[in-house]
Amino acid sequence: MDTTDILIVGGGAVGCTLATGLLQSTDYTVCLVDANALAKDNLSTPGFDARVIALAQRTVDALLDMGIELNSTACPSTPIEHIVVSDRGFLGKTHLHASEHQLDSFGQVVSIQTLGAQVLPKPQTRFRLIDEVTVTNATQTTDAVIVALSNGQQMKTRLLVLADGGRSPVAGSLGVSRSQRDYGQTAIITNIEMSQPHLNWAHERFTEHGPLALLPFATAPGSNDSGAGYSVVWTLSHAEADHALLWDENAFTDRLQQAIGYRHGYIVKTGERSAYPLSLQQTDDCVRHRTVVVGNGAQALHPIAGQGFNLGLRDVIDLVAVLKAQVDPGAFAVLNQYRKEREADKLATIGLTDGLVTVFSNHYWPLVVGRNIGLLAMNYCQSLATHFVRQTTGFGPATRPFRH
């Protein structure tokens, strides 16, 4: 039976980033297990698909501390310097500018595949990658977890980390329970090219169907790095999303154009569309005996305000910080400390996203008036805008300073 200090199940961006952080900041041996072929050069796996993600500034800082520099040749990205939050058909609108909050940018937009190539640890003595293998069983003992793999191999680990997005078949047997609430919405994700450059503006627009996010991204299909590319997350009802997937390119383009308006001109080209049903999913407790759940396995959020992936990366940041200089990474006191470290951030971020979905997906007139007053107020009240920026960039509610 092989042994390792920490075994991570799930080789997506969260699992790989955790492995990289542990190898850099601790002396533990680390094993990463994933069902996909991560050892190949092309990370075209479900964990590293064609989507792009907006990394909040604190996430960008943490990756830089690990030696992963965004907006570089190895990991090209697009900074978000300005954000417009608006309510379609109403007067409510907020403009946020990074420079007014002493930030170079609110974050960076990056391809998941590009990021994956950077965060997957390179071969080294303390790291082992076991890919194209699944976990079939896990048994907790006093001082370890015994993990059985589909290739017949067994691994003994002092700490088991589930970073597989909640897909682990053994999570329930280890006492990890999970609740789910369907939002009745599906996110249609695509990349587009506009006729005018994005100039590093991101948009969060609330429509009658649901939130619509546009993230500036230089490598939209056919853009030739023109600076006019956007990644789109268009939230629709389940039925409307089913129809949207069937529209031809002209029909899809026309309807999307109506939804986003003409701030950056007209849509020149659209890419492939994919759909993801949306729900709020949470583990009742992210910690069990010598086991911890991180990332989407611990909480899966609505994409509104782009918080889900960043919250998962903050799980990684805090877990690495807690495990530094610990003798036993799976000890109850250690994992309990991690649980306490994450509590405030999880509650605040989940509350923010869930609250925004409730308020901006509701047509009850008093709520419509209230949300528009709130958007207008943020334009004129610096403290309101600062509170919102701190939370969405990853620096709240804990009193962590901005890094410029």
mmCIF file of C-alpha atoms in Angstrom:
data_model
loop_
_atom_site.group_PDB
_atom_site.id
_atom_site.type_symbol
_atom_site.label_atom_id
_atom_site.label_comp_id
_atom_site.label_asym_id
_atom_site.label_seq_id
_atom_site.Cartn_x
_atom_site.Cartn_y
_atom_site.Cartn_z
ATOM 1 C CA MET A 1 0.000 0.000 0.000
ATOM 2 C CA ASP A 2 1.404 3.390 -1.010
ATOM 3 C CA THR A 3 1.297 6.304 1.423
ATOM 4 C CA THR A 4 1.103 10.065 1.086
ATOM 5 C CA ASP A 5 0.539 12.926 3.508
ATOM 6 C CA ILE A 6 -2.249 14.542 1.493
ATOM 7 C CA LEU A 7 -4.338 12.970 -1.242
ATOM 8 C CA ILE A 8 -6.400 15.320 -3.434
ATOM 9 C CA VAL A 9 -9.322 13.900 -5.411
ATOM 10 C CA GLY A 10 -10.058 16.106 -8.415
ATOM 11 C CA GLY A 11 -7.580 17.602 -10.844
ATOM 12 C CA GLY A 12 -9.517 20.670 -11.947
ATOM 13 C CA ALA A 13 -8.247 24.184 -11.339
ATOM 14 C CA VAL A 14 -9.016 24.046 -7.602
ATOM 15 C CA GLY A 15 -7.340 20.672 -7.011
ATOM 16 C CA CYS A 16 -4.271 21.558 -9.072
ATOM 17 C CA THR A 17 -3.892 24.950 -7.409
ATOM 18 C CA LEU A 18 -4.119 23.304 -3.997
ATOM 19 C CA ALA A 19 -1.410 20.821 -4.941
ATOM 20 C CA THR A 20 0.832 23.629 -6.185
ATOM 21 C CA GLY A 21 0.282 25.687 -3.036
ATOM 22 C CA LEU A 22 0.998 22.734 -0.735
ATOM 23 C CA LEU A 23 4.184 21.823 -2.573
ATOM 24 C CA GLN A 24 5.394 25.396 -2.405
ATOM 25 C CA SER A 25 4.463 26.213 1.202
ATOM 26 C CA THR A 26 4.728 22.898 3.088
ATOM 27 C CA ASP A 27 6.944 19.819 3.278
ATOM 28 C CA TYR A 28 4.091 17.344 2.777
ATOM 29 C CA THR A 29 4.008 14.698 0.104
ATOM 30 C CA VAL A 30 1.015 15.223 -2.179
ATOM 31 C CA CYS A 31 -0.860 12.844 -4.464
ATOM 32 C CA LEU A 32 -3.419 14.090 -7.021
ATOM 33 C CA VAL A 33 -6.019 11.665 -8.405
ATOM 34 C CA ASP A 34 -8.279 12.453 -11.350
ATOM 35 C CA ALA A 35 -10.450 10.496 -13.757
ATOM 36 C CA ASN A 36 -9.141 12.397 -16.775
ATOM 37 C CA ALA A 37 -5.851 12.342 -18.666
ATOM 38 C CA LEU A 38 -4.080 15.268 -16.988
ATOM 39 C CA ALA A 39 -0.598 14.086 -17.951
ATOM 40 C CA LYS A 40 -1.231 14.971 -21.596
ATOM 41 C CA ASP A 41 -0.165 18.359 -22.907
ATOM 42 C CA ASN A 42 -3.678 19.382 -23.924
ATOM 43 C CA LEU A 43 -5.853 19.819 -20.831
ATOM 44 C CA SER A 44 -9.151 19.513 -22.713
ATOM 45 C CA THR A 45 -10.855 17.734 -19.815
ATOM 46 C CA PRO A 46 -14.126 18.583 -18.030
ATOM 47 C CA GLY A 47 -12.087 20.343 -15.348
ATOM 48 C CA PHE A 48 -10.337 22.479 -17.942
ATOM 49 C CA ASP A 49 -12.942 23.107 -20.645
ATOM 50 C CA ALA A 50 -13.246 25.964 -23.126
ATOM 51 C CA ARG A 51 -14.797 28.418 -20.647
ATOM 52 C CA VAL A 52 -13.093 31.514 -19.312
ATOM 53 C CA ILE A 53 -13.309 32.713 -15.733
ATOM 54 C CA ALA A 54 -12.952 36.031 -13.961
ATOM 55 C CA LEU A 55 -10.357 35.777 -11.216
ATOM 56 C CA ALA A 56 -10.874 38.299 -8.423
ATOM 57 C CA GLN A 57 -7.913 40.392 -7.363
ATOM 58 C CA ARG A 58 -7.212 38.376 -4.213
ATOM 59 C CA THR A 59 -7.135 35.202 -6.315
ATOM 60 C CA VAL A 60 -4.714 36.878 -8.722
ATOM 61 C CA ASP A 61 -2.498 37.850 -5.773
ATOM 62 C CA ALA A 62 -2.514 34.298 -4.404
ATOM 63 C CA LEU A 63 -1.584 32.801 -7.777
ATOM 64 C CA LEU A 64 1.237 35.307 -8.113
ATOM 65 C CA ASP A 65 2.545 34.194 -4.714
ATOM 66 C CA MET A 66 2.658 30.666 -6.179
ATOM 67 C CA GLY A 67 4.712 31.886 -9.118
ATOM 68 C CA ILE A 68 1.774 31.981 -11.560
ATOM 69 C CA GLU A 69 1.721 35.402 -13.194
ATOM 70 C CA LEU A 70 -1.405 36.272 -15.127
ATOM 71 C CA ASN A 71 -1.436 38.684 -18.064
ATOM 72 C CA SER A 72 1.874 37.144 -19.125
ATOM 73 C CA THR A 73 3.144 35.219 -22.137
ATOM 74 C CA ALA A 74 2.678 31.895 -20.336
ATOM 75 C CA CYS A 75 -0.767 32.775 -19.009
ATOM 76 C CA PRO A 76 -2.402 35.552 -21.056
ATOM 77 C CA SER A 77 -5.370 37.233 -19.450
ATOM 78 C CA THR A 78 -7.434 40.392 -19.701
ATOM 79 C CA PRO A 79 -7.668 42.812 -16.753
ATOM 80 C CA ILE A 80 -11.058 44.119 -15.639
ATOM 81 C CA GLU A 81 -10.567 47.831 -14.989
ATOM 82 C CA HIS A 82 -14.175 49.038 -15.165
ATOM 83 C CA ILE A 83 -17.522 47.428 -14.318
ATOM 84 C CA VAL A 84 -21.045 48.535 -15.195
ATOM 85 C CA VAL A 85 -23.906 47.048 -13.192
ATOM 86 C CA SER A 86 -27.299 47.878 -14.697
ATOM 87 C CA ASP A 87 -30.965 46.888 -14.604
ATOM 88 C CA ARG A 88 -32.274 46.586 -18.173
ATOM 89 C CA GLY A 89 -35.267 48.818 -18.826
ATOM 90 C CA PHE A 90 -34.776 50.869 -15.654
ATOM 91 C CA LEU A 91 -32.617 53.796 -14.544
ATOM 92 C CA GLY A 92 -30.549 51.909 -11.970
ATOM 93 C CA LYS A 93 -26.891 51.776 -12.973
ATOM 94 C CA THR A 94 -23.537 51.736 -11.196
ATOM 95 C CA HIS A 95 -20.115 52.433 -12.690
ATOM 96 C CA LEU A 96 -17.114 51.056 -10.822
ATOM 97 C CA HIS A 97 -13.525 51.957 -11.697
ATOM 98 C CA ALA A 98 -10.557 50.088 -10.246
ATOM 99 C CA SER A 99 -8.441 53.233 -10.014
ATOM 100 C CA GLU A 100 -11.018 54.846 -7.702
ATOM 101 C CA HIS A 101 -10.474 51.971 -5.265
ATOM 102 C CA GLN A 102 -6.676 52.122 -5.469
ATOM 103 C CA LEU A 103 -6.525 48.957 -7.582
ATOM 104 C CA ASP A 104 -4.829 48.337 -10.906
ATOM 105 C CA SER A 105 -7.761 46.073 -11.803
ATOM 106 C CA PHE A 106 -10.669 44.277 -10.171
ATOM 107 C CA GLY A 107 -9.267 40.984 -11.452
ATOM 108 C CA GLN A 108 -8.255 39.090 -14.571
ATOM 109 C CA VAL A 109 -10.219 37.087 -17.140
ATOM 110 C CA VAL A 110 -8.398 33.919 -18.185
ATOM 111 C CA SER A 111 -9.055 30.722 -20.118
ATOM 112 C CA ILE A 112 -9.546 27.736 -17.816
ATOM 113 C CA GLN A 113 -7.368 25.592 -20.090
ATOM 114 C CA THR A 114 -4.579 28.169 -20.048
ATOM 115 C CA LEU A 115 -4.773 28.479 -16.272
ATOM 116 C CA GLY A 116 -4.800 24.693 -15.916
ATOM 117 C CA ALA A 117 -1.528 24.347 -17.783
ATOM 118 C CA GLN A 118 0.055 26.700 -15.240
ATOM 119 C CA VAL A 119 -1.389 25.362 -11.978
ATOM 120 C CA LEU A 120 -0.833 21.635 -12.652
ATOM 121 C CA PRO A 121 2.320 20.852 -10.635
ATOM 122 C CA LYS A 122 5.423 19.814 -12.521
ATOM 123 C CA PRO A 123 6.859 16.347 -11.749
ATOM 124 C CA GLN A 124 8.900 16.385 -8.539
ATOM 125 C CA THR A 125 9.915 14.174 -5.642
ATOM 126 C CA ARG A 126 7.071 15.081 -3.283
ATOM 127 C CA PHE A 127 4.307 15.013 -5.905
ATOM 128 C CA ARG A 128 2.560 12.109 -7.562
ATOM 129 C CA LEU A 129 -0.108 12.326 -10.266
ATOM 130 C CA ILE A 130 -2.455 9.382 -10.778
ATOM 131 C CA ASP A 131 -4.757 10.196 -13.679
ATOM 132 C CA GLU A 132 -7.401 8.282 -15.634
ATOM 133 C CA VAL A 133 -8.359 6.641 -12.336
ATOM 134 C CA THR A 134 -11.341 7.089 -10.018
ATOM 135 C CA VAL A 135 -11.808 6.581 -6.270
ATOM 136 C CA THR A 136 -14.029 3.578 -5.590
ATOM 137 C CA ASN A 137 -13.973 3.511 -1.799
ATOM 138 C CA ALA A 138 -12.534 5.339 1.199
ATOM 139 C CA THR A 139 -12.259 4.054 4.772
ATOM 140 C CA GLN A 140 -11.476 6.305 7.713
ATOM 141 C CA THR A 141 -9.205 5.011 10.470
ATOM 142 C CA THR A 142 -7.905 6.794 13.550
ATOM 143 C CA ASP A 143 -4.788 8.186 11.910
ATOM 144 C CA ALA A 144 -5.462 7.867 8.174
ATOM 145 C CA VAL A 145 -7.918 7.404 5.311
ATOM 146 C CA ILE A 146 -7.483 4.322 3.148
ATOM 147 C CA VAL A 147 -8.462 5.106 -0.444
ATOM 148 C CA ALA A 148 -9.175 2.389 -3.016
ATOM 149 C CA LEU A 149 -8.694 3.289 -6.684
ATOM 150 C CA SER A 150 -10.302 1.854 -9.803
ATOM 151 C CA ASN A 151 -6.946 0.481 -10.990
ATOM 152 C CA GLY A 152 -6.824 -1.793 -7.940
ATOM 153 C CA GLN A 153 -4.321 0.369 -6.099
ATOM 154 C CA GLN A 154 -4.741 1.479 -2.478
ATOM 155 C CA MET A 155 -3.431 4.714 -0.994
ATOM 156 C CA LYS A 156 -3.058 5.611 2.674
ATOM 157 C CA THR A 157 -3.246 9.315 3.425
ATOM 158 C CA ARG A 158 -3.264 11.439 6.564
ATOM 159 C CA LEU A 159 -5.607 13.968 4.913
ATOM 160 C CA LEU A 160 -8.091 13.383 2.105
ATOM 161 C CA VAL A 161 -9.187 16.474 0.165
ATOM 162 C CA LEU A 162 -12.256 16.229 -2.065
ATOM 163 C CA ALA A 163 -11.841 18.808 -4.833
ATOM 164 C CA ASP A 164 -13.910 17.050 -7.477
ATOM 165 C CA GLY A 165 -16.837 19.440 -7.634
ATOM 166 C CA GLY A 166 -19.180 17.275 -5.593
ATOM 167 C CA ARG A 167 -18.949 14.337 -7.993
ATOM 168 C CA SER A 168 -17.195 12.002 -5.574
ATOM 169 C CA PRO A 169 -19.114 8.726 -5.189
ATOM 170 C CA VAL A 170 -17.548 8.188 -1.763
ATOM 171 C CA ALA A 171 -18.355 11.567 -0.199
ATOM 172 C CA GLY A 172 -21.603 10.323 1.292
ATOM 173 C CA SER A 173 -19.958 7.274 2.821
ATOM 174 C CA LEU A 174 -17.516 9.590 4.590
ATOM 175 C CA GLY A 175 -20.351 11.554 6.172
ATOM 176 C CA VAL A 176 -20.367 14.458 3.718
ATOM 177 C CA SER A 177 -23.990 15.547 3.170
ATOM 178 C CA ARG A 178 -25.050 18.129 0.594
ATOM 179 C CA SER A 179 -28.111 20.317 0.130
ATOM 180 C CA GLN A 180 -29.300 21.738 -3.173
ATOM 181 C CA ARG A 181 -31.778 24.438 -4.210
ATOM 182 C CA ASP A 182 -32.609 24.841 -7.883
ATOM 183 C CA TYR A 183 -32.708 28.454 -9.103
ATOM 184 C CA GLY A 184 -34.908 27.512 -12.058
ATOM 185 C CA GLN A 185 -32.285 29.016 -14.356
ATOM 186 C CA THR A 186 -29.672 27.789 -16.828
ATOM 187 C CA ALA A 187 -26.505 29.648 -17.827
ATOM 188 C CA ILE A 188 -25.762 29.800 -21.546
ATOM 189 C CA ILE A 189 -22.026 30.359 -21.996
ATOM 190 C CA THR A 190 -20.381 31.498 -25.208
ATOM 191 C CA ASN A 191 -17.626 33.764 -26.493
ATOM 192 C CA ILE A 192 -18.388 36.635 -28.846
ATOM 193 C CA GLU A 193 -16.590 39.333 -30.788
ATOM 194 C CA MET A 194 -17.971 42.864 -30.871
ATOM 195 C CA SER A 195 -17.450 45.556 -33.504
ATOM 196 C CA GLN A 196 -15.858 47.892 -30.957
ATOM 197 C CA PRO A 197 -13.088 47.184 -28.403
ATOM 198 C CA HIS A 198 -14.010 46.309 -24.827
ATOM 199 C CA LEU A 199 -11.421 48.707 -23.309
ATOM 200 C CA ASN A 200 -11.340 46.458 -20.234
ATOM 201 C CA TRP A 201 -14.991 47.045 -19.340
ATOM 202 C CA ALA A 202 -17.026 44.218 -17.785
ATOM 203 C CA HIS A 203 -20.803 44.290 -17.611
ATOM 204 C CA GLU A 204 -23.307 42.721 -15.235
ATOM 205 C CA ARG A 205 -26.756 43.399 -16.653
ATOM 206 C CA PHE A 206 -29.956 42.255 -15.017
ATOM 207 C CA THR A 207 -32.620 41.420 -17.569
ATOM 208 C CA GLU A 208 -36.189 40.194 -17.323
ATOM 209 C CA HIS A 209 -34.890 36.655 -17.878
ATOM 210 C CA GLY A 210 -31.969 36.769 -15.434
ATOM 211 C CA PRO A 211 -28.427 38.168 -15.074
ATOM 212 C CA LEU A 212 -26.269 38.654 -18.157
ATOM 213 C CA ALA A 213 -22.508 39.001 -17.673
ATOM 214 C CA LEU A 214 -19.973 40.107 -20.255
ATOM 215 C CA LEU A 215 -16.311 39.596 -19.429
ATOM 216 C CA PRO A 216 -13.650 41.268 -21.596
ATOM 217 C CA PHE A 217 -11.557 38.588 -23.222
ATOM 218 C CA ALA A 218 -9.082 39.075 -26.044
ATOM 219 C CA THR A 219 -9.290 35.647 -27.599
ATOM 220 C CA ALA A 220 -12.945 35.333 -28.545
ATOM 221 C CA PRO A 221 -13.433 33.244 -31.710
ATOM 222 C CA GLY A 222 -12.086 35.059 -34.750
ATOM 223 C CA SER A 223 -11.065 38.121 -32.754
ATOM 224 C CA ASN A 224 -7.389 37.845 -33.700
ATOM 225 C CA ASP A 225 -6.628 39.563 -30.394
ATOM 226 C CA SER A 226 -8.489 42.655 -31.541
ATOM 227 C CA GLY A 227 -9.464 43.553 -27.986
ATOM 228 C CA ALA A 228 -13.142 43.243 -28.904
ATOM 229 C CA GLY A 229 -13.823 39.807 -27.462
ATOM 230 C CA TYR A 230 -16.209 39.009 -24.636
ATOM 231 C CA SER A 231 -17.103 35.880 -22.745
ATOM 232 C CA VAL A 232 -20.849 35.814 -22.137
ATOM 233 C CA VAL A 233 -22.784 34.188 -19.306
ATOM 234 C CA TRP A 234 -26.463 34.565 -20.201
ATOM 235 C CA THR A 235 -28.918 33.367 -17.565
ATOM 236 C CA LEU A 236 -32.282 32.146 -18.803
ATOM 237 C CA SER A 237 -35.078 29.972 -17.513
ATOM 238 C CA HIS A 238 -34.568 26.263 -18.178
ATOM 239 C CA ALA A 239 -37.157 26.306 -20.990
ATOM 240 C CA GLU A 240 -35.739 29.461 -22.598
ATOM 241 C CA ALA A 241 -32.215 28.048 -22.429
ATOM 242 C CA ASP A 242 -33.342 24.878 -24.197
ATOM 243 C CA HIS A 243 -34.685 27.035 -27.030
ATOM 244 C CA ALA A 244 -31.529 29.198 -27.107
ATOM 245 C CA LEU A 245 -29.364 26.144 -27.721
ATOM 246 C CA LEU A 246 -31.454 25.332 -30.806
ATOM 247 C CA TRP A 247 -31.493 28.817 -32.382
ATOM 248 C CA ASP A 248 -29.373 29.252 -35.492
ATOM 249 C CA GLU A 249 -26.478 31.700 -35.244
ATOM 250 C CA ASN A 250 -28.440 34.640 -36.644
ATOM 251 C CA ALA A 251 -31.377 34.148 -34.291
ATOM 252 C CA PHE A 252 -29.086 33.691 -31.290
ATOM 253 C CA THR A 253 -27.061 36.763 -32.230
ATOM 254 C CA ASP A 254 -30.175 38.921 -32.669
ATOM 255 C CA ARG A 255 -31.641 37.955 -29.291
ATOM 256 C CA LEU A 256 -28.340 38.317 -27.476
ATOM 257 C CA GLN A 257 -27.790 41.724 -29.083
ATOM 258 C CA GLN A 258 -31.167 42.893 -27.802
ATOM 259 C CA ALA A 259 -30.240 41.746 -24.317
ATOM 260 C CA ILE A 260 -26.807 43.387 -24.146
ATOM 261 C CA GLY A 261 -27.494 46.584 -26.094
ATOM 262 C CA TYR A 262 -24.997 48.458 -28.247
ATOM 263 C CA ARG A 263 -22.488 49.920 -25.790
ATOM 264 C CA HIS A 264 -19.650 48.165 -27.651
ATOM 265 C CA GLY A 265 -21.257 48.109 -31.056
ATOM 266 C CA TYR A 266 -22.791 45.039 -32.637
ATOM 267 C CA ILE A 267 -21.932 41.362 -32.389
ATOM 268 C CA VAL A 268 -19.586 40.266 -35.180
ATOM 269 C CA LYS A 269 -19.288 36.588 -34.327
ATOM 270 C CA THR A 270 -20.441 34.082 -31.730
ATOM 271 C CA GLY A 271 -18.741 30.885 -30.625
ATOM 272 C CA GLU A 272 -20.051 27.521 -29.527
ATOM 273 C CA ARG A 273 -22.727 27.528 -26.832
ATOM 274 C CA SER A 274 -22.826 25.404 -23.710
ATOM 275 C CA ALA A 275 -25.419 25.222 -20.959
ATOM 276 C CA TYR A 276 -25.155 24.716 -17.183
ATOM 277 C CA PRO A 277 -28.237 24.389 -14.915
ATOM 278 C CA LEU A 278 -27.888 26.653 -11.891
ATOM 279 C CA SER A 279 -28.486 25.817 -8.253
ATOM 280 C CA LEU A 280 -27.145 26.673 -4.824
ATOM 281 C CA GLN A 281 -25.350 23.618 -3.450
ATOM 282 C CA GLN A 282 -23.654 23.425 -0.071
ATOM 283 C CA THR A 283 -22.150 20.770 2.135
ATOM 284 C CA ASP A 284 -23.632 20.830 5.609
ATOM 285 C CA ASP A 285 -20.072 20.724 6.937
ATOM 286 C CA CYS A 286 -16.928 20.938 4.789
ATOM 287 C CA VAL A 287 -14.896 18.956 7.353
ATOM 288 C CA ARG A 288 -15.138 15.321 8.373
ATOM 289 C CA HIS A 289 -12.661 12.987 10.088
ATOM 290 C CA ARG A 290 -9.367 13.480 8.204
ATOM 291 C CA THR A 291 -11.382 14.733 5.250
ATOM 292 C CA VAL A 292 -12.048 18.213 3.897
ATOM 293 C CA VAL A 293 -14.158 19.356 0.939
ATOM 294 C CA VAL A 294 -13.068 22.400 -1.082
ATOM 295 C CA GLY A 295 -14.211 24.294 -4.170
ATOM 296 C CA ASN A 296 -17.491 23.485 -5.867
ATOM 297 C CA GLY A 297 -17.735 20.336 -3.800
ATOM 298 C CA ALA A 298 -18.114 22.525 -0.710
ATOM 299 C CA GLN A 299 -20.337 25.137 -2.342
ATOM 300 C CA ALA A 300 -21.585 25.720 -5.884
ATOM 301 C CA LEU A 301 -23.020 29.190 -6.470
ATOM 302 C CA HIS A 302 -24.994 31.093 -9.058
ATOM 303 C CA PRO A 303 -22.514 32.796 -11.464
ATOM 304 C CA ILE A 304 -23.913 36.242 -10.648
ATOM 305 C CA ALA A 305 -21.015 38.581 -9.717
ATOM 306 C CA GLY A 306 -18.550 35.789 -10.617
ATOM 307 C CA GLN A 307 -17.993 34.600 -7.048
ATOM 308 C CA GLY A 308 -18.183 30.793 -7.146
ATOM 309 C CA PHE A 309 -14.781 29.860 -8.522
ATOM 310 C CA ASN A 310 -13.057 32.586 -6.517
ATOM 311 C CA LEU A 311 -14.682 31.367 -3.308
ATOM 312 C CA GLY A 312 -13.329 27.902 -4.094
ATOM 313 C CA LEU A 313 -9.839 29.299 -4.659
ATOM 314 C CA ARG A 314 -10.062 31.055 -1.296
ATOM 315 C CA ASP A 315 -10.772 27.625 0.219
ATOM 316 C CA VAL A 316 -7.395 26.626 -1.206
ATOM 317 C CA ILE A 317 -5.639 29.780 0.014
ATOM 318 C CA ASP A 318 -6.872 29.342 3.584
ATOM 319 C CA LEU A 319 -6.292 25.576 3.676
ATOM 320 C CA VAL A 320 -2.666 26.010 2.614
ATOM 321 C CA ALA A 321 -2.215 28.763 5.193
ATOM 322 C CA VAL A 322 -3.665 26.601 7.973
ATOM 323 C CA LEU A 323 -1.578 23.559 7.036
ATOM 324 C CA LYS A 324 1.728 25.418 7.098
ATOM 325 C CA ALA A 325 4.009 24.137 9.867
ATOM 326 C CA GLN A 326 1.451 21.578 11.084
ATOM 327 C CA VAL A 327 2.761 18.182 12.139
ATOM 328 C CA ASP A 328 -0.386 16.256 11.231
ATOM 329 C CA PRO A 329 -2.426 17.774 8.367
ATOM 330 C CA GLY A 330 -5.497 15.675 9.166
ATOM 331 C CA ALA A 331 -5.682 16.310 12.912
ATOM 332 C CA PHE A 332 -9.056 17.438 14.243
ATOM 333 C CA ALA A 333 -7.686 20.700 15.664
ATOM 334 C CA VAL A 334 -6.121 21.590 12.320
ATOM 335 C CA LEU A 335 -9.248 20.952 10.264
ATOM 336 C CA ASN A 336 -11.435 22.660 12.852
ATOM 337 C CA GLN A 337 -9.230 25.736 12.550
ATOM 338 C CA TYR A 338 -9.719 25.652 8.778
ATOM 339 C CA ARG A 339 -13.494 25.381 9.223
ATOM 340 C CA LYS A 340 -13.512 28.482 11.438
ATOM 341 C CA GLU A 341 -11.222 30.408 9.054
ATOM 342 C CA ARG A 342 -13.616 29.854 6.155
ATOM 343 C CA GLU A 343 -16.934 30.452 7.913
ATOM 344 C CA ALA A 344 -17.271 34.236 7.596
ATOM 345 C CA ASP A 345 -16.156 34.393 3.976
ATOM 346 C CA LYS A 346 -18.478 31.575 2.911
ATOM 347 C CA LEU A 347 -21.488 33.066 4.664
ATOM 348 C CA ALA A 348 -20.881 36.551 3.269
ATOM 349 C CA THR A 349 -20.238 35.405 -0.306
ATOM 350 C CA ILE A 350 -23.106 32.917 -0.458
ATOM 351 C CA GLY A 351 -25.385 35.541 1.088
ATOM 352 C CA LEU A 352 -24.288 38.119 -1.484
ATOM 353 C CA THR A 353 -24.856 35.926 -4.547
ATOM 354 C CA ASP A 354 -28.076 34.356 -3.304
ATOM 355 C CA GLY A 355 -29.420 37.749 -2.310
ATOM 356 C CA LEU A 356 -28.590 39.279 -5.690
ATOM 357 C CA VAL A 357 -30.350 36.418 -7.493
ATOM 358 C CA THR A 358 -33.439 36.891 -5.320
ATOM 359 C CA VAL A 359 -33.579 40.660 -5.686
ATOM 360 C CA PHE A 360 -32.740 40.914 -9.382
ATOM 361 C CA SER A 361 -34.768 37.931 -10.593
ATOM 362 C CA ASN A 362 -37.904 39.284 -8.951
ATOM 363 C CA HIS A 363 -40.526 41.447 -10.691
ATOM 364 C CA TYR A 364 -42.252 42.544 -7.470
ATOM 365 C CA TRP A 365 -42.449 46.304 -7.939
ATOM 366 C CA PRO A 366 -41.155 47.419 -4.504
ATOM 367 C CA LEU A 367 -38.075 45.239 -5.046
ATOM 368 C CA VAL A 368 -37.570 46.688 -8.525
ATOM 369 C CA VAL A 369 -37.645 50.210 -7.103
ATOM 370 C CA GLY A 370 -35.403 49.280 -4.188
ATOM 371 C CA ARG A 371 -32.722 47.612 -6.301
ATOM 372 C CA ASN A 372 -32.575 50.541 -8.700
ATOM 373 C CA ILE A 373 -32.217 52.986 -5.823
ATOM 374 C CA GLY A 374 -29.412 50.773 -4.510
ATOM 375 C CA LEU A 375 -27.586 50.777 -7.852
ATOM 376 C CA LEU A 376 -27.864 54.544 -8.138
ATOM 377 C CA ALA A 377 -26.753 54.993 -4.530
ATOM 378 C CA MET A 378 -23.505 53.108 -5.166
ATOM 379 C CA ASN A 379 -22.604 55.718 -7.775
ATOM 380 C CA TYR A 380 -22.738 58.468 -5.156
ATOM 381 C CA CYS A 381 -21.846 56.717 -1.916
ATOM 382 C CA GLN A 382 -18.201 55.683 -1.788
ATOM 383 C CA SER A 383 -18.614 53.529 1.304
ATOM 384 C CA LEU A 384 -21.322 51.402 -0.357
ATOM 385 C CA ALA A 385 -19.201 50.936 -3.468
ATOM 386 C CA THR A 386 -16.116 50.094 -1.397
ATOM 387 C CA HIS A 387 -18.003 47.450 0.594
ATOM 388 C CA PHE A 388 -19.235 45.830 -2.621
ATOM 389 C CA VAL A 389 -15.780 45.963 -4.222
ATOM 390 C CA ARG A 390 -14.059 44.490 -1.174
ATOM 391 C CA GLN A 391 -16.425 41.521 -1.095
ATOM 392 C CA THR A 392 -16.346 40.805 -4.829
ATOM 393 C CA THR A 393 -12.556 41.126 -5.101
ATOM 394 C CA GLY A 394 -12.061 38.675 -2.236
ATOM 395 C CA PHE A 395 -10.932 41.053 0.514
ATOM 396 C CA GLY A 396 -14.013 40.932 2.702
ATOM 397 C CA PRO A 397 -15.346 40.384 5.289
ATOM 398 C CA ALA A 398 -11.940 39.753 6.891
ATOM 399 C CA THR A 399 -9.847 42.879 7.330
ATOM 400 C CA ARG A 400 -7.316 42.121 4.641
ATOM 401 C CA PRO A 401 -5.741 45.095 2.841
ATOM 402 C CA PHE A 402 -5.946 45.583 -0.905
ATOM 403 C CA ARG A 403 -2.727 44.786 -2.768
ATOM 404 C CA HIS A 404 -2.012 47.305 -5.526
#
